Short mmCIF file of C-alpha atoms and ligand atoms in Angstrom, two decimals:
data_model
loop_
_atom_site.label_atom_id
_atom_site.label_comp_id
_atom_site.label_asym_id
_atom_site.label_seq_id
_atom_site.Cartn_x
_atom_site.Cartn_y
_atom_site.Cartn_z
CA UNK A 2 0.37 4.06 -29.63
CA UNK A 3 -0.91 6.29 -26.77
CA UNK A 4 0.70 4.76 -23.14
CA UNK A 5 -1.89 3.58 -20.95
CA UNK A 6 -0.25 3.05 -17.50
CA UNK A 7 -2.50 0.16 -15.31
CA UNK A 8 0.80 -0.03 -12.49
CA UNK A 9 -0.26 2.55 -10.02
CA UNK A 10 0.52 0.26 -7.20
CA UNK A 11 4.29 0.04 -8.78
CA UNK A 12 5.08 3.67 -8.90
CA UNK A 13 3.00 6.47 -9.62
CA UNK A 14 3.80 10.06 -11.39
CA UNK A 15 3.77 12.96 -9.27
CA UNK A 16 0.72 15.09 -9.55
CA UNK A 17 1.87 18.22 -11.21
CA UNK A 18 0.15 20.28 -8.43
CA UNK A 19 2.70 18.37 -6.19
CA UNK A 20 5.37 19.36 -8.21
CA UNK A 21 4.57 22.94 -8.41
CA UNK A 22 3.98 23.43 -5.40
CA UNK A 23 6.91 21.84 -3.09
CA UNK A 24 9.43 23.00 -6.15
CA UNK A 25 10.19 26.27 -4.08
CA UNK A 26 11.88 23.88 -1.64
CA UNK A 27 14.95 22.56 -3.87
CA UNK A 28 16.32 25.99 -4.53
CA UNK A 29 14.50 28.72 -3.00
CA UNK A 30 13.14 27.52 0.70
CA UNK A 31 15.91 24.64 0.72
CA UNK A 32 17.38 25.52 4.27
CA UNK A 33 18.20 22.77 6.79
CA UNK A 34 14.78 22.72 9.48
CA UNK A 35 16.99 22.41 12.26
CA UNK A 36 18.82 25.30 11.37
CA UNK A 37 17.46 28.81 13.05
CA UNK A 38 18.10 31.33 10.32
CA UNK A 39 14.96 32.48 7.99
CA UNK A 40 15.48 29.87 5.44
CA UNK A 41 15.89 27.51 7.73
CA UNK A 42 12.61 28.48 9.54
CA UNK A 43 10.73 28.59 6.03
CA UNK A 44 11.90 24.76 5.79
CA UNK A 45 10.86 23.70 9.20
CA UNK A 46 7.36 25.29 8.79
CA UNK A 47 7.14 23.24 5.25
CA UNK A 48 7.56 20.34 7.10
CA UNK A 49 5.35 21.02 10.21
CA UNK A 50 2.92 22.18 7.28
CA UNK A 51 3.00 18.87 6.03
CA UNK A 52 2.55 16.97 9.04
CA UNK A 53 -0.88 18.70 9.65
CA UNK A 54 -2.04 18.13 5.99
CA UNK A 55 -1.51 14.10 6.81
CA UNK A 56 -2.67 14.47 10.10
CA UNK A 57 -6.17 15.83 8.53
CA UNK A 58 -5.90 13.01 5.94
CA UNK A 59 -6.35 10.17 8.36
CA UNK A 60 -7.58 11.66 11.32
CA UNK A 61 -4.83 11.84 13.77
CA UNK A 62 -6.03 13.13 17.27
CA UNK A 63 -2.65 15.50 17.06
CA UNK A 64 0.05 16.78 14.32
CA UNK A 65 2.24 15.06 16.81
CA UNK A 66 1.42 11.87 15.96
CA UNK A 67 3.07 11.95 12.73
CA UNK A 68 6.64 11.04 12.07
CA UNK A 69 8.15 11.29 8.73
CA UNK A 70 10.41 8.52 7.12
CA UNK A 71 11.91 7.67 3.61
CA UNK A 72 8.95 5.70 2.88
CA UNK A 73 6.89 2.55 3.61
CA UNK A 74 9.32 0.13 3.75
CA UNK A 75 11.20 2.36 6.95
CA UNK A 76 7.64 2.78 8.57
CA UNK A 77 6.78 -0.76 8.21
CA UNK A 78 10.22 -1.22 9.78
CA UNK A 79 10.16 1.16 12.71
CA UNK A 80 6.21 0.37 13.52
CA UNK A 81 7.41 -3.58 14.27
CA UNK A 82 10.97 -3.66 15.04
CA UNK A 83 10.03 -0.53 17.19
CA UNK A 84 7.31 -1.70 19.35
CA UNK A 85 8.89 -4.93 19.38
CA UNK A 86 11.97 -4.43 21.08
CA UNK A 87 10.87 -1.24 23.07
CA UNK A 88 8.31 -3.63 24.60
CA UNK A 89 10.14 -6.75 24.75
CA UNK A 90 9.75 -6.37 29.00
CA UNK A 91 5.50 -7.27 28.32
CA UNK A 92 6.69 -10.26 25.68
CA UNK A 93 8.15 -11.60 22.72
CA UNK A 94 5.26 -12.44 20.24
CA UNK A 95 4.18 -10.85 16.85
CA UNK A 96 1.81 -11.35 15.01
CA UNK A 97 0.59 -10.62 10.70
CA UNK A 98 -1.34 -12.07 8.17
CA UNK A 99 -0.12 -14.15 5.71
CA UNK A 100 -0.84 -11.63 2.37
CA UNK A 101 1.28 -8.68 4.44
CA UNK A 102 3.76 -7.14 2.29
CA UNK A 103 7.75 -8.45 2.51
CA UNK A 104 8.41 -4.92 4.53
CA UNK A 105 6.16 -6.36 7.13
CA UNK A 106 6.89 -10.04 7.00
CA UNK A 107 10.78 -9.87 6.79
CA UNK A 108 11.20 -7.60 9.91
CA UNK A 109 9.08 -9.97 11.61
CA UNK A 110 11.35 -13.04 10.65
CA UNK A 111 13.92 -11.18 11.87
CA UNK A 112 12.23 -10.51 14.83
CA UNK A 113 11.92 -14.72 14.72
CA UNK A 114 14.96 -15.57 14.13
CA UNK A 115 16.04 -13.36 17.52
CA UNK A 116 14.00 -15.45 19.52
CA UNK A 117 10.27 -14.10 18.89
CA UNK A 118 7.55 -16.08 18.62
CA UNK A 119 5.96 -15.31 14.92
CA UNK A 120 2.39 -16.28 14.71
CA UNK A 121 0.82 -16.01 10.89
CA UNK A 122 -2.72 -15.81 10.30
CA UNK A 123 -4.56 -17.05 7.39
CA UNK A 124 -6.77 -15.60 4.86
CA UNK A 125 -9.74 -17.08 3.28
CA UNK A 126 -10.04 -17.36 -0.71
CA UNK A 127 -11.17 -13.74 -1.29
CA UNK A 128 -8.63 -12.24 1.05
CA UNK A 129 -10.41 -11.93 4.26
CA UNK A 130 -8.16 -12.49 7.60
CA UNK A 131 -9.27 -14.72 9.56
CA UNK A 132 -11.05 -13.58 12.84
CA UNK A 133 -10.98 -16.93 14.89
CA UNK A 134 -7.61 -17.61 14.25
CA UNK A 135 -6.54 -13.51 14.88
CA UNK A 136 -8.25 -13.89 18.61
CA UNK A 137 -6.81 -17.36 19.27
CA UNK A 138 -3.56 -16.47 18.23
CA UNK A 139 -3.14 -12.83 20.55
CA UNK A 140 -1.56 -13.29 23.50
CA UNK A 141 -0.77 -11.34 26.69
CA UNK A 142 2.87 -11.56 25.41
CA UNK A 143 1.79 -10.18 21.74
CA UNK A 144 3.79 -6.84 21.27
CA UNK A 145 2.46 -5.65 17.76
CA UNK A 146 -0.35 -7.25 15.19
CA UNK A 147 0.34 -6.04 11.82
CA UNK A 148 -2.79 -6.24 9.37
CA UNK A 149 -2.70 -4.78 6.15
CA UNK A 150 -5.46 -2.25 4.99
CA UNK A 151 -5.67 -3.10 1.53
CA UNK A 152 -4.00 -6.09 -0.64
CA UNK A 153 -1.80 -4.82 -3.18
CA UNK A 154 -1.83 -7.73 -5.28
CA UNK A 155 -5.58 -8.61 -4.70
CA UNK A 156 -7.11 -5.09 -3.84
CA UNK A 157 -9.08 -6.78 -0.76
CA UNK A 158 -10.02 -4.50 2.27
CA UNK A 159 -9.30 -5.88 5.65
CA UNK A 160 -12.42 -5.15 8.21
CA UNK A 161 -9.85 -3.12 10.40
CA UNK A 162 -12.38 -1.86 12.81
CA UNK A 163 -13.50 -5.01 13.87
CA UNK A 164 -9.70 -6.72 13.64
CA UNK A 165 -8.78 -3.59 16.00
CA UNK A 166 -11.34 -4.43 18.38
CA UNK A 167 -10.52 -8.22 18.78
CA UNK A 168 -6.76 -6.83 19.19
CA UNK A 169 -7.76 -3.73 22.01
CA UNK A 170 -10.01 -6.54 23.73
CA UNK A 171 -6.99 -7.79 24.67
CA UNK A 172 -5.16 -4.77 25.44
CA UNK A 173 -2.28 -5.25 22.62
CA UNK A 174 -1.29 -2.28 19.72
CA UNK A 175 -2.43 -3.07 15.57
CA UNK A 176 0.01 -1.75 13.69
CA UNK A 177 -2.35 -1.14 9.60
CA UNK A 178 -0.16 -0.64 6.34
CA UNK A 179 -2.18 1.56 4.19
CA UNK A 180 0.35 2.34 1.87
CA UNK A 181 -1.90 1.70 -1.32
CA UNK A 182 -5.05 2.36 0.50
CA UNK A 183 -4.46 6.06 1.49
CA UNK A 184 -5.51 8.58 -0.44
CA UNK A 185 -8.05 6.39 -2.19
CA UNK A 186 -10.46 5.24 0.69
CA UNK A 187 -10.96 7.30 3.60
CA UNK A 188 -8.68 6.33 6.65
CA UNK A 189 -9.63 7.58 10.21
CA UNK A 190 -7.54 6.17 12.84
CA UNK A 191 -9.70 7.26 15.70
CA UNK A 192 -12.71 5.72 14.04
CA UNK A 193 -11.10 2.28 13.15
CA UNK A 194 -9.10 2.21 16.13
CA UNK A 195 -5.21 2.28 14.67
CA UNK A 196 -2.12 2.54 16.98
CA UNK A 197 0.49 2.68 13.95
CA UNK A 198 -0.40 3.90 10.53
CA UNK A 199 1.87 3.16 7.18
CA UNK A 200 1.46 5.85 4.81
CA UNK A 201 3.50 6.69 1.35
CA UNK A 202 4.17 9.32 -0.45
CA UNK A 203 4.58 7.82 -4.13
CA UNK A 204 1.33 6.13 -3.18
CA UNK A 205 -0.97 9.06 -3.53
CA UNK A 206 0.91 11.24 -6.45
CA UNK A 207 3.64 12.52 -4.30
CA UNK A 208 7.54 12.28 -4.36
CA UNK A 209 9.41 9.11 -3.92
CA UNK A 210 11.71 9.34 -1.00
CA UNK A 211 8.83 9.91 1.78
CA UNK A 212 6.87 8.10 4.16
CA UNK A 213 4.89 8.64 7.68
CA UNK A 214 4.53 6.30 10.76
CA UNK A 215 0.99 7.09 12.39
CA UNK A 216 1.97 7.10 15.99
CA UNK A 217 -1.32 6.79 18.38
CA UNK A 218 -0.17 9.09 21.53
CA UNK A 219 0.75 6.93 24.12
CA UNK A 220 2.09 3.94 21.88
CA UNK A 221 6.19 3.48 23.11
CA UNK A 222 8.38 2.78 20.09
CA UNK A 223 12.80 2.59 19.51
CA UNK A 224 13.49 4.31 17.10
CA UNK A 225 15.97 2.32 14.41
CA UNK A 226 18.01 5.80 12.92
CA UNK A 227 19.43 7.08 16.12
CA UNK A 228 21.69 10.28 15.10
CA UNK A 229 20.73 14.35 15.41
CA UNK A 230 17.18 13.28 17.20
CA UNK A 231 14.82 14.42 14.33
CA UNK A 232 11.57 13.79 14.26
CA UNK A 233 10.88 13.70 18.25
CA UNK A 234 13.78 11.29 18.50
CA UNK A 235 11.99 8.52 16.44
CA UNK A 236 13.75 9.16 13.07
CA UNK A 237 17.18 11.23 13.03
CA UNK A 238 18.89 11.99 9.87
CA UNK A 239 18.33 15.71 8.05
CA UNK A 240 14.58 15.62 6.50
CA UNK A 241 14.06 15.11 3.04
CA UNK A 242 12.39 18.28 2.50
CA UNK A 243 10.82 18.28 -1.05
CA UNK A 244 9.41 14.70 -0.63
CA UNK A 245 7.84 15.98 3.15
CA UNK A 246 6.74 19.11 1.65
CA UNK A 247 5.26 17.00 -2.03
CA UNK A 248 3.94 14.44 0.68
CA UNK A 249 1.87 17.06 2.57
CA UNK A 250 0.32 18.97 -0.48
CA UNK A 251 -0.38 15.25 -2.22
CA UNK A 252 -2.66 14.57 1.15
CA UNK A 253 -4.48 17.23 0.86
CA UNK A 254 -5.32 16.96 -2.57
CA UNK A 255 -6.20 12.97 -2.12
CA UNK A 256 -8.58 14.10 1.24
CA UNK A 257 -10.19 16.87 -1.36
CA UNK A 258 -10.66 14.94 -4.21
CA UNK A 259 -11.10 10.98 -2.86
CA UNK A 260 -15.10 10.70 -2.94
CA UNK A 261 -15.47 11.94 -6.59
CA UNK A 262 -12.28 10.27 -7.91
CA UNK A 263 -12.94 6.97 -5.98
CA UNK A 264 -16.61 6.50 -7.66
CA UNK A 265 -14.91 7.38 -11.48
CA UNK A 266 -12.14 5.04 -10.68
CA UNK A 267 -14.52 2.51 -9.31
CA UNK A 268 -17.01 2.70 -12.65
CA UNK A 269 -13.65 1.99 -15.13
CA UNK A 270 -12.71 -0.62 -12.99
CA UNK A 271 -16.13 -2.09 -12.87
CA UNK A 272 -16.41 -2.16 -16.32
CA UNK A 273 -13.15 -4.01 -16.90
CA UNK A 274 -13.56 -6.57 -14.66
CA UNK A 275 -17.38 -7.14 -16.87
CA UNK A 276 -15.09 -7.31 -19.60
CA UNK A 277 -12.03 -9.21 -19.02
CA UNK A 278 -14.37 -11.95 -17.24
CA UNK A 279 -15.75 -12.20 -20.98
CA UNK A 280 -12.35 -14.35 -21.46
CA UNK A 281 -12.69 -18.09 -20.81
CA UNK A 282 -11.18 -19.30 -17.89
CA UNK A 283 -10.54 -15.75 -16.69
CA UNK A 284 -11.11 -15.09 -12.84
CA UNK A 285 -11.24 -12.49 -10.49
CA UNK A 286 -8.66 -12.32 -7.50
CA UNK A 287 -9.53 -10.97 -4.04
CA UNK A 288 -12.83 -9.59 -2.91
CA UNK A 289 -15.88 -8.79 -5.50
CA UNK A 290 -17.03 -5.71 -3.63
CA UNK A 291 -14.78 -5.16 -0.66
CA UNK A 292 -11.47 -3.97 -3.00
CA UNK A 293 -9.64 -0.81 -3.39
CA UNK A 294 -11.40 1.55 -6.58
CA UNK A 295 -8.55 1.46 -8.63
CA UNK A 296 -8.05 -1.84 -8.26
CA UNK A 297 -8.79 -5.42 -10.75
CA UNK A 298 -6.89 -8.62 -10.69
CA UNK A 299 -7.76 -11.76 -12.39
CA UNK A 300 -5.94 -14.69 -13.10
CA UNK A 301 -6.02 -16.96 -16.49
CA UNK A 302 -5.61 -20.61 -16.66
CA UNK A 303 -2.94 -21.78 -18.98
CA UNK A 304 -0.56 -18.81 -19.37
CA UNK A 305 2.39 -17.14 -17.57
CA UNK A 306 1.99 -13.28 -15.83
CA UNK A 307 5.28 -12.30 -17.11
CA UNK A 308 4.23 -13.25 -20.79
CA UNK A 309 1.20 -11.23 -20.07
CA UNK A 310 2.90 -8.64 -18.66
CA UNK A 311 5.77 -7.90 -21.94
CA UNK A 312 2.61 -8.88 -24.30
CA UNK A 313 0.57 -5.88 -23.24
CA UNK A 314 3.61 -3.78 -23.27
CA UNK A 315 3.96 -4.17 -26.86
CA UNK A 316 0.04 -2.60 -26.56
CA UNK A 317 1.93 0.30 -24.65
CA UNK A 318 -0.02 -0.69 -21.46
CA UNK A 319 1.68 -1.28 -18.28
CA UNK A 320 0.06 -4.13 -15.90
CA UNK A 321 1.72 -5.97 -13.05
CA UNK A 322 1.72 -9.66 -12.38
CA UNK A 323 1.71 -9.51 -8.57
CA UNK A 324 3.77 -7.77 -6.02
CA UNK A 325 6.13 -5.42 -7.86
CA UNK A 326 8.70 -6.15 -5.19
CA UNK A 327 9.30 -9.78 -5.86
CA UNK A 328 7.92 -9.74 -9.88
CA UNK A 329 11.41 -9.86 -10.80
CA UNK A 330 11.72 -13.50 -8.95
CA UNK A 331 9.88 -16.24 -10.93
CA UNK A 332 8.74 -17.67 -7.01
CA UNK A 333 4.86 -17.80 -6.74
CA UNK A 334 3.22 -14.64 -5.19
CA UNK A 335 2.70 -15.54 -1.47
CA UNK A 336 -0.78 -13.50 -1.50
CA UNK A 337 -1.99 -15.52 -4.32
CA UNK A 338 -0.93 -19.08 -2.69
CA UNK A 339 -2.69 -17.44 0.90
CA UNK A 340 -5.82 -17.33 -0.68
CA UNK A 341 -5.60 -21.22 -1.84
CA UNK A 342 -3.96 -20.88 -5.53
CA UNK A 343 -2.29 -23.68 -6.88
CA UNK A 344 1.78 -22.36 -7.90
CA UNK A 345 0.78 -23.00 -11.49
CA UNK A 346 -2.24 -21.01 -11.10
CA UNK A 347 -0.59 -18.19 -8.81
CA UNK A 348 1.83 -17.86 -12.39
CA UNK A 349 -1.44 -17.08 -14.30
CA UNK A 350 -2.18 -13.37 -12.79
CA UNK A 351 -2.78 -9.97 -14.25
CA UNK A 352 -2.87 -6.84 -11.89
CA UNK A 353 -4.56 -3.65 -13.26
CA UNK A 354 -4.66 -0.15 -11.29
CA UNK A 355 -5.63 2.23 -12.12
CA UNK A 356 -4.95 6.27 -11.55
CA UNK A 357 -5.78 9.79 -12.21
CA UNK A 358 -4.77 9.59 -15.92
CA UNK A 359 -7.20 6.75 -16.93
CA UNK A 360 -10.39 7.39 -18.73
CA UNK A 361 -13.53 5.24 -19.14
CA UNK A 362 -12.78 5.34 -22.74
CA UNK A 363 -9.58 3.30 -22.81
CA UNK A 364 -11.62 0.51 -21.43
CA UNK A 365 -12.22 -1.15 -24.75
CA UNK A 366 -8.33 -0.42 -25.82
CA UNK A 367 -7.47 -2.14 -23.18
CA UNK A 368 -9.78 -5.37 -22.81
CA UNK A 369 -9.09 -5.56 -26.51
CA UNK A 370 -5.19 -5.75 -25.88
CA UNK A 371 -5.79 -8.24 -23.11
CA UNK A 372 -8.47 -10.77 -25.07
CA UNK A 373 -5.76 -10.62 -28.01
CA UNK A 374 -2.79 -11.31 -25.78
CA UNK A 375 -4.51 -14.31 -23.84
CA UNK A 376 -5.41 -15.55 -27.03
CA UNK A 377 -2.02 -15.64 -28.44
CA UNK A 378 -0.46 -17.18 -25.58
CA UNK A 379 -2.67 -19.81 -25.16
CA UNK A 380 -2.24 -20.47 -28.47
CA UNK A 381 1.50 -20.88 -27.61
CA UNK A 382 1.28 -22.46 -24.39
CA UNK A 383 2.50 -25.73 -23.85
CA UNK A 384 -0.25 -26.52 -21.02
N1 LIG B 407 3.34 -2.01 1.70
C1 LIG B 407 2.59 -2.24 0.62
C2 LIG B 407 1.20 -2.72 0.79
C3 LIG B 407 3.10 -2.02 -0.67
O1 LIG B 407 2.36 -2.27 -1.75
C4 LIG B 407 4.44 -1.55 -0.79
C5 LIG B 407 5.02 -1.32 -2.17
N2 LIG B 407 4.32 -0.34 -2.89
C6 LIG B 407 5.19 -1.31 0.37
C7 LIG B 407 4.61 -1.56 1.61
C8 LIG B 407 6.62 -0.83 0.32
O2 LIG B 407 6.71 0.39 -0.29
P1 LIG B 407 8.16 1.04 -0.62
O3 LIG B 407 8.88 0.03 -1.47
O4 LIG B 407 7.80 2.28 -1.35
O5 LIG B 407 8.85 1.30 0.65
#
């Protein structure tokens, strides 16, 4: 059975044009960028090569304005903790929604549980943040609002431009994870109005083991790594030079390539969703237009995720079941109760995304593989 991989938001392979390209830079071009021999220079220009092909990617008013980390999670990490404490003079409030990833809602408690205020907005049943609450809840004491741009579990896009006016109005920073959203919709943080950017590197066919932080110039952050003062002081510790180098090279292909491989993506997804909502009491999660073009989740009455999940492996096709992070936990996915699931039918989801490997034609392989799997386990199921 040929694999058909539907877990892009999990991990994704590295694009072989990634690979060839930053290979040079594990044994050839492998020199330290802070040292000032040749090969040392060659590794320092990789890197400042890199940080103008993300720059380009989103926008950024300078090359600057990008600081490289190990990946999401750290820039997540450094955008809140960051601002937090290196404003903590102007207040001690934050502010997320409640379908944020853990790397932005566990910094946050933290942040809580040292004597900041943690204000959590709501989302309605598709996904959408809620603007009333977001204005209510900023404060003149609000250091950083963190707003996801796209859901990973439900593929929902957040109206950033208009959530980043409501937070300039009041003169306060939006920090945007846009770690599955990069590379797939087009991102300009002078346009929608972003002080901190999330970016990763696995996220758009490059090497694990790299991230960015979007920093708007201006924006005051502590850094979290103190040590040899890479990265303008905001991220010490000896860059991981493949993974900066792979990161750059998979921008530039995702900024090339993103209209024409967002409209094939979106016409596969399209069609599954048609399909899979064949299935009785099947449902779509998250927005019915507004979603990423790789991205369909549904949920089914009745039936566990997980026994979806090692069902459709025996098809040799790879789903998800909710965040990747915490699928390993049998808790409820805190997206899916956000957007008014019951737990039992939070248990019931299915998350397919796609990538640059599927095809329109394994649409039928796989709607097949799902309509046989629900019907087995129902047939099972206890409920
Ligand atoms: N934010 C979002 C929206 C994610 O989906 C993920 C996981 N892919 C992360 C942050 C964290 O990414 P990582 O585990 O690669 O640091």
């Amino acid at each position: 059975m040929k694999r058909i991989y539907l877990d892009h938001t999990s991990a994704m392979p590295v694009d072989k044009r990634v690979l060839r390209f930053a290979e040079r830079y594990f044994d050839k071009d492998f020199g330290n960028p802070s040292s000032l021999y040749s090969v040392g220079l060659r590794a320092k220009s990789a890197i400042e090569d890199a940080r103008k092909k993300v720059a380009e990617l989103i926008n950024a008013e300078k090359e600057t304005c990008i600081v490289f980390t190990s990946g999401a999670t750290e820039s997540n990490n450094l955008a809140i903790k960051g601002t937090a404490l290196r404003n903590i003079a102007k207040g001690k409030e934050v502010v997320a929604s409640n379908i944020e990833h853990i790397s932005v809602l566990n910094p946050m408690k933290e942040l809580q549980k040292n004597g900041f205020k943690f204000t959590i907005i709501p989302v309605d049943s598709i996904g959408i943040i809620n603007m009333e609450k977001l204005d209510e809840s900023l404060t003149k004491n609000t250091t950083v609002t963190s707003i996801m741009y796209a859901n990973n579990e439900i593929g929902t896009i957040e109206p950033i431009k208009e959530i980043s006016e409501t937070v300039h109005k009041k003169g306060l920073y939006l920090h945007v994870d846009a770690t599955i959203a990069a590379g797939f919709i087009p991102i300009d943080v002078q346009n929608d109005g972003i002080d901190l950017l999330t970016l990763s590197s696995n996220d758009m066919y490059g090497p694990q083991g790299a991230g960015v932080l979007y920093i708007k110039s201006g924006v005051k952050l502590q850094p979290i790594l103190s040590g040899g003062g890479q990265e303008q002081g905001l991220r010490s510790g000896t860059e991981n030079l493949f993974a900066i180098a792979g990161m750059g090279e998979a921008a530039r292909i995702a900024k090339n390539e993103m209209g024409i491989e967002g409209n094939r993506l979106k016409e596969i997804r399209d069609k599954l969703i048609v399909e899979i909502l064949k299935i009785e009491d099947s449902y779509l999660t998250g927005h019915p237009t507004q979603r990423l073009p790789n991205h369909a989740s549904f949920r089914f009455s009745r039936i566990e995720g997980e026994s979806i999940l090692l069902n459709m492996d025996m098809y040799n096709i790879q789903i998800s079941t909710g965040s990747a992070c915490s699928s390993r936990t049998l808790e409820s996915s805190h997206t899916l109760l956000a957007i008014g699931l019951k737990h039992e039918e939070a248990h019931g989801s299915m998350v397919l995304t796609l990538g640059r490997a599927n095809k329109i034609e394994e649409v039928p392989i796989i709607t097949k593989a799902v309509k046989e799997t629900i019907k087995r386990l129902r047939r099972l199921s206890p409920l």
